[in-house]
PDB file of C-alpha atoms in Angstrom:
ATOM      1  CA  UNK A   2       0.266  -0.248   0.014  1.00 72.00           C
ATOM      2  CA  UNK A   3       2.767   2.181   0.955  1.00 74.00           C
ATOM      3  CA  UNK A   4       4.314   1.858  -2.684  1.00 78.00           C
ATOM      4  CA  UNK A   5       1.125   2.456  -4.164  1.00 75.00           C
ATOM      5  CA  UNK A   6       1.019   5.905  -2.355  1.00 75.00           C
ATOM      6  CA  UNK A   7       4.647   6.803  -2.770  1.00 75.00           C
ATOM      7  CA  UNK A   8       4.326   5.716  -6.834  1.00 76.00           C
ATOM      8  CA  UNK A   9       0.844   8.504  -7.167  1.00 73.00           C
ATOM      9  CA  UNK A  10       2.867  11.013  -5.240  1.00 72.00           C
ATOM     10  CA  UNK A  11       5.710  10.691  -7.809  1.00 76.00           C
ATOM     11  CA  UNK A  12       3.542  10.632 -10.481  1.00 71.00           C
ATOM     12  CA  UNK A  13       1.773  13.825  -9.663  1.00 72.00           C
ATOM     13  CA  UNK A  14       4.839  15.789  -9.547  1.00 69.00           C
ATOM     14  CA  UNK A  15       6.350  14.441 -12.314  1.00 70.00           C
ATOM     15  CA  UNK A  16       3.620  14.817 -14.265  1.00 66.00           C
ATOM     16  CA  UNK A  17       1.147  17.485 -13.475  1.00 62.00           C
ATOM     17  CA  UNK A  18      -2.740  17.772 -13.861  1.00 59.00           C
ATOM     18  CA  UNK A  19      -2.172  20.307 -16.729  1.00 54.00           C
ATOM     19  CA  UNK A  20      -0.290  18.436 -18.947  1.00 54.00           C
ATOM     20  CA  UNK A  21      -3.884  16.103 -19.067  1.00 56.00           C
ATOM     21  CA  UNK A  22      -6.056  18.862 -19.150  1.00 55.00           C
ATOM     22  CA  UNK A  23      -7.583  19.019 -23.048  1.00 56.00           C
ATOM     23  CA  UNK A  24      -7.617  22.862 -22.910  1.00 55.00           C
ATOM     24  CA  UNK A  25      -5.216  24.824 -25.042  1.00 55.00           C
ATOM     25  CA  UNK A  26      -3.935  27.964 -24.050  1.00 55.00           C
ATOM     26  CA  UNK A  27      -6.649  30.319 -25.396  1.00 58.00           C
ATOM     27  CA  UNK A  28      -9.313  28.692 -23.751  1.00 63.00           C
ATOM     28  CA  UNK A  29     -10.412  29.366 -19.973  1.00 65.00           C
ATOM     29  CA  UNK A  30     -11.339  27.253 -17.641  1.00 72.00           C
ATOM     30  CA  UNK A  31     -14.260  29.277 -15.934  1.00 82.00           C
ATOM     31  CA  UNK A  32     -17.401  28.752 -16.945  1.00 81.00           C
ATOM     32  CA  UNK A  33     -19.875  31.259 -18.023  1.00 85.00           C
ATOM     33  CA  UNK A  34     -22.744  32.580 -16.541  1.00 87.00           C
ATOM     34  CA  UNK A  35     -26.166  31.350 -16.701  1.00 84.00           C
ATOM     35  CA  UNK A  36     -28.718  34.305 -18.841  1.00 87.00           C
ATOM     36  CA  UNK A  37     -32.329  35.032 -18.112  1.00 83.00           C
ATOM     37  CA  UNK A  38     -32.935  33.565 -21.235  1.00 87.00           C
ATOM     38  CA  UNK A  39     -31.721  30.135 -21.049  1.00 89.00           C
ATOM     39  CA  UNK A  40     -34.713  28.878 -18.742  1.00 91.00           C
ATOM     40  CA  UNK A  41     -38.230  28.923 -19.583  1.00 92.00           C
ATOM     41  CA  UNK A  42     -40.577  31.544 -17.576  1.00 92.00           C
ATOM     42  CA  UNK A  43     -42.375  28.428 -15.514  1.00 92.00           C
ATOM     43  CA  UNK A  44     -38.648  27.832 -14.049  1.00 92.00           C
ATOM     44  CA  UNK A  45     -38.354  31.278 -13.247  1.00 93.00           C
ATOM     45  CA  UNK A  46     -41.773  31.164 -11.685  1.00 94.00           C
ATOM     46  CA  UNK A  47     -41.006  28.253  -9.968  1.00 94.00           C
ATOM     47  CA  UNK A  48     -37.778  29.572  -8.213  1.00 94.00           C
ATOM     48  CA  UNK A  49     -39.276  32.556  -7.190  1.00 95.00           C
ATOM     49  CA  UNK A  50     -42.251  30.975  -5.042  1.00 96.00           C
ATOM     50  CA  UNK A  51     -39.436  28.283  -4.124  1.00 96.00           C
ATOM     51  CA  UNK A  52     -37.388  31.512  -2.765  1.00 95.00           C
ATOM     52  CA  UNK A  53     -40.691  33.300  -1.321  1.00 96.00           C
ATOM     53  CA  UNK A  54     -42.393  30.209   0.443  1.00 96.00           C
ATOM     54  CA  UNK A  55     -39.085  28.743   1.990  1.00 95.00           C
ATOM     55  CA  UNK A  56     -37.658  32.303   3.227  1.00 95.00           C
ATOM     56  CA  UNK A  57     -41.057  33.198   4.630  1.00 96.00           C
ATOM     57  CA  UNK A  58     -40.703  29.843   7.093  1.00 95.00           C
ATOM     58  CA  UNK A  59     -38.850  31.307   9.695  1.00 94.00           C
ATOM     59  CA  UNK A  60     -41.233  34.575  10.203  1.00 95.00           C
ATOM     60  CA  UNK A  61     -44.325  32.655   9.347  1.00 96.00           C
ATOM     61  CA  UNK A  62     -43.156  29.846  12.456  1.00 93.00           C
ATOM     62  CA  UNK A  63     -42.670  32.959  14.678  1.00 92.00           C
ATOM     63  CA  UNK A  64     -45.833  34.251  14.220  1.00 94.00           C
ATOM     64  CA  UNK A  65     -47.419  30.695  14.419  1.00 93.00           C
ATOM     65  CA  UNK A  66     -45.958  30.248  17.727  1.00 90.00           C
ATOM     66  CA  UNK A  67     -46.986  33.764  19.009  1.00 90.00           C
ATOM     67  CA  UNK A  68     -50.576  33.283  17.680  1.00 92.00           C
ATOM     68  CA  UNK A  69     -50.773  29.868  19.341  1.00 90.00           C
ATOM     69  CA  UNK A  70     -49.382  30.760  22.831  1.00 87.00           C
ATOM     70  CA  UNK A  71     -51.856  33.826  22.475  1.00 88.00           C
ATOM     71  CA  UNK A  72     -54.235  31.470  22.067  1.00 89.00           C
ATOM     72  CA  UNK A  73     -53.490  29.055  24.689  1.00 86.00           C
ATOM     73  CA  UNK A  74     -52.698  31.922  27.407  1.00 86.00           C
ATOM     74  CA  UNK A  75     -56.095  33.649  26.408  1.00 89.00           C
ATOM     75  CA  UNK A  76     -57.828  30.092  26.918  1.00 88.00           C
ATOM     76  CA  UNK A  77     -56.626  29.398  29.860  1.00 85.00           C
ATOM     77  CA  UNK A  78     -54.681  26.496  29.513  1.00 81.00           C
ATOM     78  CA  UNK A  79     -51.465  28.553  30.607  1.00 80.00           C
ATOM     79  CA  UNK A  80     -50.641  30.152  33.226  1.00 79.00           C
ATOM     80  CA  UNK A  81     -48.323  32.845  31.688  1.00 78.00           C
ATOM     81  CA  UNK A  82     -47.428  33.821  28.105  1.00 79.00           C
ATOM     82  CA  UNK A  83     -45.198  31.061  26.593  1.00 78.00           C
ATOM     83  CA  UNK A  84     -41.488  32.200  25.537  1.00 78.00           C
ATOM     84  CA  UNK A  85     -41.337  31.279  21.825  1.00 76.00           C
ATOM     85  CA  UNK A  86     -37.639  31.661  22.643  1.00 77.00           C
ATOM     86  CA  UNK A  87     -36.745  29.438  25.541  1.00 75.00           C
ATOM     87  CA  UNK A  88     -35.542  26.330  25.585  1.00 68.00           C
ATOM     88  CA  UNK A  89     -37.611  24.572  28.185  1.00 68.00           C
ATOM     89  CA  UNK A  90     -40.664  22.076  27.399  1.00 68.00           C
ATOM     90  CA  UNK A  91     -43.088  24.824  26.857  1.00 75.00           C
ATOM     91  CA  UNK A  92     -44.855  22.364  24.059  1.00 81.00           C
ATOM     92  CA  UNK A  93     -45.633  19.122  23.713  1.00 83.00           C
ATOM     93  CA  UNK A  94     -44.264  16.925  20.903  1.00 86.00           C
ATOM     94  CA  UNK A  95     -48.192  17.027  19.405  1.00 90.00           C
ATOM     95  CA  UNK A  96     -48.415  20.829  19.880  1.00 87.00           C
ATOM     96  CA  UNK A  97     -44.851  21.443  17.818  1.00 88.00           C
ATOM     97  CA  UNK A  98     -46.197  19.045  14.950  1.00 93.00           C
ATOM     98  CA  UNK A  99     -49.336  21.237  14.919  1.00 93.00           C
ATOM     99  CA  UNK A 100     -47.050  24.532  14.825  1.00 91.00           C
ATOM    100  CA  UNK A 101     -45.054  23.432  12.241  1.00 93.00           C
ATOM    101  CA  UNK A 102     -47.522  22.222   9.862  1.00 96.00           C
ATOM    102  CA  UNK A 103     -49.307  25.674  10.411  1.00 96.00           C
ATOM    103  CA  UNK A 104     -46.517  27.416   9.538  1.00 96.00           C
ATOM    104  CA  UNK A 105     -45.484  25.298   6.588  1.00 96.00           C
ATOM    105  CA  UNK A 106     -49.277  25.643   5.215  1.00 97.00           C
ATOM    106  CA  UNK A 107     -48.890  29.651   6.077  1.00 97.00           C
ATOM    107  CA  UNK A 108     -45.594  29.881   4.059  1.00 97.00           C
ATOM    108  CA  UNK A 109     -47.218  27.667   1.037  1.00 97.00           C
ATOM    109  CA  UNK A 110     -50.079  29.983   1.036  1.00 97.00           C
ATOM    110  CA  UNK A 111     -47.723  33.312   0.461  1.00 97.00           C
ATOM    111  CA  UNK A 112     -45.785  31.670  -2.074  1.00 97.00           C
ATOM    112  CA  UNK A 113     -48.616  30.270  -4.291  1.00 97.00           C
ATOM    113  CA  UNK A 114     -50.460  33.769  -3.807  1.00 97.00           C
ATOM    114  CA  UNK A 115     -46.721  35.611  -5.117  1.00 96.00           C
ATOM    115  CA  UNK A 116     -46.892  33.477  -7.539  1.00 96.00           C
ATOM    116  CA  UNK A 117     -50.614  33.956  -8.539  1.00 97.00           C
ATOM    117  CA  UNK A 118     -50.319  37.468  -8.236  1.00 97.00           C
ATOM    118  CA  UNK A 119     -47.357  37.844 -10.424  1.00 95.00           C
ATOM    119  CA  UNK A 120     -49.055  35.560 -12.919  1.00 95.00           C
ATOM    120  CA  UNK A 121     -52.467  37.570 -12.987  1.00 96.00           C
ATOM    121  CA  UNK A 122     -50.061  40.520 -13.306  1.00 96.00           C
ATOM    122  CA  UNK A 123     -47.972  39.001 -16.267  1.00 95.00           C
ATOM    123  CA  UNK A 124     -51.207  37.999 -18.567  1.00 95.00           C
ATOM    124  CA  UNK A 125     -52.921  41.437 -17.845  1.00 95.00           C
ATOM    125  CA  UNK A 126     -49.774  42.905 -19.129  1.00 94.00           C
ATOM    126  CA  UNK A 127     -49.480  40.979 -22.085  1.00 93.00           C
ATOM    127  CA  UNK A 128     -53.011  41.443 -23.116  1.00 94.00           C
ATOM    128  CA  UNK A 129     -52.701  45.206 -22.826  1.00 91.00           C
ATOM    129  CA  UNK A 130     -49.892  44.574 -25.146  1.00 89.00           C
ATOM    130  CA  UNK A 131     -51.743  42.521 -27.739  1.00 89.00           C
ATOM    131  CA  UNK A 132     -54.703  45.331 -27.704  1.00 86.00           C
ATOM    132  CA  UNK A 133     -52.299  47.910 -28.391  1.00 81.00           C
ATOM    133  CA  UNK A 134     -50.556  46.070 -31.313  1.00 81.00           C
ATOM    134  CA  UNK A 135     -53.855  44.986 -32.695  1.00 82.00           C
ATOM    135  CA  UNK A 136     -55.390  48.167 -32.383  1.00 78.00           C
ATOM    136  CA  UNK A 137     -56.221  50.495 -35.554  1.00 74.00           C
ATOM    137  CA  UNK A 138     -55.382  53.929 -33.869  1.00 73.00           C
ATOM    138  CA  UNK A 139     -51.586  52.840 -33.670  1.00 68.00           C
ATOM    139  CA  UNK A 140     -49.267  55.938 -34.040  1.00 72.00           C
ATOM    140  CA  UNK A 141     -46.917  55.744 -36.615  1.00 75.00           C
ATOM    141  CA  UNK A 142     -43.574  57.935 -36.717  1.00 80.00           C
ATOM    142  CA  UNK A 143     -41.888  59.142 -39.954  1.00 84.00           C
ATOM    143  CA  UNK A 144     -38.563  60.644 -39.847  1.00 86.00           C
ATOM    144  CA  UNK A 145     -38.239  63.983 -41.795  1.00 85.00           C
ATOM    145  CA  UNK A 146     -35.857  64.011 -44.510  1.00 87.00           C
ATOM    146  CA  UNK A 147     -33.028  66.693 -43.738  1.00 88.00           C
ATOM    147  CA  UNK A 148     -34.818  68.935 -46.359  1.00 88.00           C
ATOM    148  CA  UNK A 149     -38.303  68.464 -44.503  1.00 88.00           C
ATOM    149  CA  UNK A 150     -36.767  69.261 -41.434  1.00 87.00           C
ATOM    150  CA  UNK A 151     -34.992  72.870 -42.890  1.00 88.00           C
ATOM    151  CA  UNK A 152     -38.105  73.796 -44.560  1.00 88.00           C
ATOM    152  CA  UNK A 153     -40.094  73.275 -40.996  1.00 88.00           C
ATOM    153  CA  UNK A 154     -37.386  75.386 -39.187  1.00 88.00           C
ATOM    154  CA  UNK A 155     -37.468  78.513 -42.147  1.00 89.00           C
ATOM    155  CA  UNK A 156     -41.164  78.487 -42.068  1.00 88.00           C
ATOM    156  CA  UNK A 157     -41.200  78.536 -38.138  1.00 86.00           C
ATOM    157  CA  UNK A 158     -38.624  81.504 -38.189  1.00 87.00           C
ATOM    158  CA  UNK A 159     -40.937  83.127 -41.016  1.00 86.00           C
ATOM    159  CA  UNK A 160     -43.794  83.159 -38.643  1.00 84.00           C
ATOM    160  CA  UNK A 161     -42.038  84.390 -35.451  1.00 81.00           C
ATOM    161  CA  UNK A 162     -40.685  87.491 -37.396  1.00 72.00           C
TER     162      UNK A 162
END
């Protein structure tokens, strides 16, 4: 075993990895960054929904713990308002499962509502653009030739005098 390790050590010292790489001098080994156009719109929507859902999870969990603790306190099941940051056994295992289920549901609802809001907004924008493209009252702008521009400037100066 020691002979094999010694062989690999000598081999890597004598023949560095650059000899075996297939890149030539005029190429780089760094990867190019992805562009926005490389992915379809549904992939962007799915990623945004995932980020918002998972990003809201800590906040929804905290609010769920506070609301659940307040409910238990107002109902009279606890003597004092439970501290959500305490390490003591304030909640039972079934209560923790309920809290996590509610917070996952709330985070999912936040992510789904953001997805639907952006989907409706994009569809409305596309519909407005299609109506503008199909409308008969489109404005066309024809650029002036230099001669026409000169005539307009002379006419404007004559009117001022």
